[in-house]
Amino acid sequence: MPHFVIDCSENIIKIKSPKEIIQKVYDTAESTNLFDKGDIKVRINPFEYYNIGNTKDDFIHIFANIMEGRTVSQKKNLSERIITELKVMFPNVPIISINIRDFEKATYCNKSMV
């Protein structure tokens, strides 16, 4: 925990490598001090086929899934810092966004818990 899943147009990984993009999101999430370094997970899904308002505009959207317990202010800071860094990396990409979803502690389970 947390998981940062980056959905993007395929062209995004032609502008910057997946490794660079993943590392930027990882480093930015780590810099907030909200997560243990070894717990941050980032992956990327480039899409060849998509429709953005009947265009093929490039896009980046991050689905951030974190364990409940952070304040709205902390989550807002996390969102803004990641988007700020991606805006610098991709100044010509018109759509860069993120949403944060909380995992519920009571229902979360992984293999080490059973």
Coordinates of N, CA and C in Angstrom, one line a residue:
M1 N 0.9 -1.2 0.0 CA 0.0 0.0 0.0 C 0.9 1.2 0.0
P2 N 0.7 2.2 -0.7 CA -0.3 2.5 -1.6 C -0.1 2.0 -3.0
H3 N -1.1 2.1 -3.9 CA -1.0 1.7 -5.3 C -1.3 2.9 -6.1
F4 N -0.4 3.2 -7.0 CA -0.6 4.3 -8.0 C -0.7 3.7 -9.4
V5 N -1.8 3.7 -10.0 CA -2.0 3.1 -11.3 C -2.2 4.2 -12.3
I6 N -1.3 4.3 -13.2 CA -1.2 5.4 -14.2 C -1.9 4.9 -15.5
D7 N -3.0 5.4 -15.9 CA -3.6 5.2 -17.2 C -3.1 6.4 -18.1
C8 N -2.8 6.1 -19.3 CA -2.3 7.2 -20.2 C -2.5 6.7 -21.7
S9 N -2.5 7.7 -22.5 CA -2.5 7.5 -24.0 C -1.1 6.9 -24.3
E10 N -1.1 6.0 -25.3 CA 0.2 5.3 -25.7 C 1.3 6.3 -26.0
N11 N 1.0 7.5 -26.5 CA 2.0 8.4 -26.9 C 2.8 8.9 -25.7
I12 N 2.2 8.9 -24.6 CA 2.9 9.4 -23.3 C 4.2 8.6 -23.2
I13 N 4.2 7.3 -23.4 CA 5.5 6.6 -23.2 C 6.4 6.7 -24.3
K14 N 6.0 7.4 -25.3 CA 7.0 7.8 -26.4 C 7.7 9.1 -26.1
I15 N 7.0 9.9 -25.3 CA 7.6 11.2 -24.8 C 8.6 11.0 -23.7
K16 N 8.2 10.2 -22.8 CA 9.1 9.8 -21.6 C 9.0 8.3 -21.4
S17 N 10.0 7.7 -21.0 CA 10.0 6.2 -20.8 C 9.0 5.9 -19.6
P18 N 8.4 4.7 -19.7 CA 7.6 4.2 -18.5 C 8.4 4.3 -17.2
K19 N 9.7 3.9 -17.3 CA 10.5 3.9 -16.1 C 10.6 5.3 -15.5
E20 N 10.8 6.3 -16.4 CA 10.9 7.7 -15.9 C 9.6 8.2 -15.2
I21 N 8.5 7.9 -15.9 CA 7.2 8.3 -15.4 C 6.9 7.6 -14.0
I22 N 7.1 6.3 -14.0 CA 6.9 5.6 -12.8 C 7.8 6.1 -11.6
Q23 N 9.0 6.4 -11.9 CA 9.9 6.8 -10.9 C 9.5 8.2 -10.4
K24 N 9.0 9.1 -11.3 CA 8.6 10.4 -10.9 C 7.4 10.3 -9.9
V25 N 6.5 9.5 -10.2 CA 5.3 9.3 -9.3 C 5.7 8.7 -8.0
Y26 N 6.6 7.7 -8.1 CA 7.1 7.1 -6.8 C 7.8 8.1 -6.0
D27 N 8.8 8.8 -6.6 CA 9.6 9.8 -5.8 C 8.7 10.9 -5.2
T28 N 7.7 11.3 -5.9 CA 6.8 12.4 -5.4 C 6.0 11.9 -4.3
A29 N 5.4 10.7 -4.4 CA 4.6 10.1 -3.3 C 5.5 9.9 -2.1
E30 N 6.7 9.4 -2.3 CA 7.6 9.2 -1.2 C 7.9 10.5 -0.5
S31 N 8.1 11.6 -1.2 CA 8.5 12.9 -0.7 C 7.4 13.5 0.3
T32 N 6.2 13.0 0.2 CA 5.1 13.5 1.1 C 5.3 13.0 2.5
N33 N 6.1 11.9 2.7 CA 6.2 11.3 4.0 C 4.9 10.7 4.5
L34 N 4.0 10.3 3.6 CA 2.7 9.7 4.0 C 2.8 8.2 4.0
F35 N 3.9 7.6 3.4 CA 4.0 6.2 3.2 C 5.4 5.7 3.5
D36 N 5.5 4.5 3.9 CA 6.8 3.8 4.1 C 7.4 3.6 2.7
K37 N 8.7 3.9 2.5 CA 9.3 3.8 1.2 C 9.1 2.5 0.5
G38 N 9.2 1.4 1.2 CA 9.1 0.1 0.6 C 7.6 -0.3 0.2
D39 N 6.7 0.5 0.7 CA 5.3 0.1 0.5 C 4.7 0.7 -0.8
I40 N 5.3 1.7 -1.4 CA 4.8 2.4 -2.6 C 4.9 1.5 -3.8
K41 N 3.7 1.4 -4.5 CA 3.7 0.6 -5.7 C 3.2 1.5 -6.9
V42 N 3.8 1.5 -8.0 CA 3.4 2.3 -9.1 C 3.4 1.4 -10.4
R43 N 2.4 1.5 -11.2 CA 2.4 0.8 -12.5 C 1.7 1.6 -13.5
I44 N 1.9 1.3 -14.8 CA 1.4 2.1 -15.9 C 0.7 1.3 -16.9
N45 N -0.4 1.8 -17.4 CA -1.2 1.2 -18.5 C -1.3 2.2 -19.6
P46 N -0.5 2.0 -20.7 CA -0.7 2.9 -21.9 C -1.8 2.3 -22.8
F47 N -2.6 3.2 -23.3 CA -3.8 2.8 -24.1 C -3.6 3.2 -25.5
E48 N -3.7 2.3 -26.5 CA -3.7 2.6 -27.9 C -5.1 3.1 -28.3
Y49 N -6.1 2.5 -27.7 CA -7.5 2.7 -28.1 C -8.2 3.5 -27.0
Y50 N -8.7 4.7 -27.3 CA -9.4 5.5 -26.3 C -10.2 6.6 -27.0
N51 N -11.1 7.2 -26.3 CA -11.8 8.4 -26.9 C -11.9 9.4 -25.8
I52 N -11.4 10.6 -26.0 CA -11.4 11.7 -25.1 C -12.2 12.8 -25.7
G53 N -13.5 12.9 -25.4 CA -14.4 13.9 -26.0 C -14.3 13.9 -27.6
N54 N -14.3 12.7 -28.1 CA -14.3 12.5 -29.6 C -13.0 13.0 -30.2
T55 N -11.9 13.0 -29.4 CA -10.5 13.3 -29.9 C -9.6 12.2 -29.5
K56 N -8.4 12.3 -30.0 CA -7.3 11.4 -29.6 C -6.2 12.2 -28.8
D57 N -6.7 13.2 -28.0 CA -5.8 14.0 -27.2 C -5.1 13.1 -26.2
D58 N -3.8 13.4 -26.0 CA -3.1 12.7 -25.0 C -3.6 12.9 -23.6
F59 N -3.5 11.9 -22.7 CA -4.0 12.1 -21.4 C -3.1 11.3 -20.4
I60 N -3.2 11.7 -19.2 CA -2.6 10.9 -18.0 C -3.6 11.0 -16.9
H61 N -4.0 9.9 -16.4 CA -4.9 9.9 -15.2 C -4.3 8.8 -14.2
I62 N -4.2 9.2 -13.0 CA -3.7 8.3 -11.9 C -4.8 8.0 -11.0
F63 N -4.9 6.7 -10.8 CA -5.8 6.2 -9.7 C -4.9 5.8 -8.5
A64 N -5.0 6.6 -7.5 CA -4.2 6.4 -6.3 C -5.1 5.7 -5.2
N65 N -4.7 4.6 -4.8 CA -5.4 3.8 -3.8 C -4.6 3.7 -2.5
I66 N -5.0 4.4 -1.5 CA -4.2 4.4 -0.3 C -5.1 3.9 0.9
M67 N -4.4 3.5 2.0 CA -5.1 3.1 3.2 C -5.8 4.3 3.8
E68 N -7.0 4.0 4.3 CA -7.7 5.1 5.0 C -6.9 5.6 6.2
G69 N -7.2 6.9 6.6 CA -6.6 7.4 7.8 C -5.8 8.7 7.5
R70 N -5.6 9.1 6.2 CA -5.0 10.4 5.9 C -6.1 11.4 5.9
T71 N -5.7 12.6 6.2 CA -6.6 13.8 6.2 C -6.9 14.2 4.8
V72 N -7.9 15.0 4.6 CA -8.2 15.5 3.3 C -7.1 16.4 2.8
S73 N -6.5 17.2 3.8 CA -5.4 18.1 3.5 C -4.2 17.3 3.0
Q74 N -3.9 16.2 3.6 CA -2.8 15.3 3.2 C -3.0 14.8 1.8
K75 N -4.2 14.3 1.5 CA -4.5 13.8 0.2 C -4.5 14.8 -0.9
K76 N -5.0 16.0 -0.5 CA -4.9 17.1 -1.5 C -3.5 17.5 -1.8
N77 N -2.6 17.5 -0.8 CA -1.2 17.8 -1.0 C -0.6 16.8 -1.9
L78 N -0.9 15.5 -1.7 CA -0.4 14.4 -2.5 C -0.8 14.6 -3.9
S79 N -2.1 14.8 -4.2 CA -2.6 15.0 -5.5 C -1.9 16.2 -6.2
E80 N -1.8 17.3 -5.5 CA -1.3 18.5 -6.2 C 0.2 18.3 -6.5
R81 N 0.9 17.7 -5.6 CA 2.4 17.5 -5.8 C 2.6 16.6 -7.0
I82 N 1.9 15.5 -7.1 CA 2.0 14.6 -8.3 C 1.7 15.3 -9.6
I83 N 0.6 16.0 -9.6 CA 0.1 16.7 -10.8 C 1.1 17.8 -11.2
T84 N 1.7 18.5 -10.2 CA 2.7 19.5 -10.5 C 3.9 19.0 -11.2
E85 N 4.4 17.8 -10.7 CA 5.5 17.2 -11.3 C 5.2 16.7 -12.7
L86 N 4.1 16.1 -12.9 CA 3.7 15.6 -14.2 C 3.5 16.8 -15.2
K87 N 3.0 17.9 -14.7 CA 2.9 19.1 -15.6 C 4.2 19.6 -16.1
V88 N 5.2 19.5 -15.3 CA 6.6 19.8 -15.7 C 7.1 18.8 -16.7
M89 N 6.9 17.6 -16.5 CA 7.4 16.5 -17.4 C 6.7 16.6 -18.7
F90 N 5.4 16.9 -18.7 CA 4.5 16.9 -19.9 C 3.8 18.2 -20.1
P91 N 4.5 19.2 -20.4 CA 3.9 20.6 -20.5 C 2.8 20.7 -21.7
N92 N 2.9 19.8 -22.7 CA 2.0 19.9 -23.8 C 0.8 18.9 -23.7
V93 N 0.8 18.1 -22.6 CA -0.3 17.1 -22.5 C -1.5 17.9 -21.9
P94 N -2.7 17.9 -22.6 CA -3.8 18.7 -22.1 C -4.5 18.1 -20.9
I95 N -4.5 16.8 -20.7 CA -5.3 16.2 -19.6 C -4.3 15.5 -18.7
I96 N -4.1 16.0 -17.5 CA -3.3 15.3 -16.5 C -4.2 15.4 -15.2
S97 N -4.5 14.2 -14.6 CA -5.4 14.2 -13.5 C -5.1 13.1 -12.5
I98 N -5.7 13.1 -11.3 CA -5.5 12.1 -10.3 C -6.8 12.0 -9.5
N99 N -7.1 10.9 -9.0 CA -8.1 10.8 -7.9 C -7.5 9.8 -6.9
I100 N -7.9 10.1 -5.6 CA -7.4 9.3 -4.5 C -8.6 8.5 -3.9
R101 N -8.5 7.2 -3.7 CA -9.5 6.4 -3.1 C -8.9 5.8 -1.9
D102 N -9.7 5.7 -0.8 CA -9.2 5.1 0.4 C -9.6 3.6 0.5
F103 N -8.6 2.8 0.8 CA -8.9 1.4 1.1 C -9.5 1.4 2.6
E104 N -10.4 0.5 2.8 CA -11.0 0.4 4.1 C -10.2 -0.7 4.9
K105 N -9.6 -0.3 6.0 CA -8.8 -1.2 6.8 C -9.5 -2.5 7.2
A106 N -10.8 -2.4 7.5 CA -11.6 -3.5 7.9 C -11.7 -4.6 6.9
T107 N -11.7 -4.2 5.6 CA -11.9 -5.2 4.5 C -10.7 -5.4 3.7
Y108 N -9.6 -4.8 3.9 CA -8.4 -5.0 3.2 C -7.7 -6.3 3.7
C109 N -7.2 -7.1 2.7 CA -6.5 -8.3 3.1 C -5.4 -8.6 2.1
N110 N -4.3 -9.1 2.5 CA -3.2 -9.6 1.6 C -2.7 -10.9 2.1
K111 N -1.9 -11.6 1.4 CA -1.5 -12.9 1.7 C -0.8 -13.1 3.1
S112 N -0.1 -12.0 3.5 CA 0.6 -12.1 4.8 C -0.4 -12.0 6.0
M113 N -1.6 -11.6 5.7 CA -2.6 -11.4 6.8 C -3.5 -12.7 7.0
V114 N -3.4 -13.7 6.2 CA -4.2 -14.9 6.4 C -3.3 -16.1 6.6

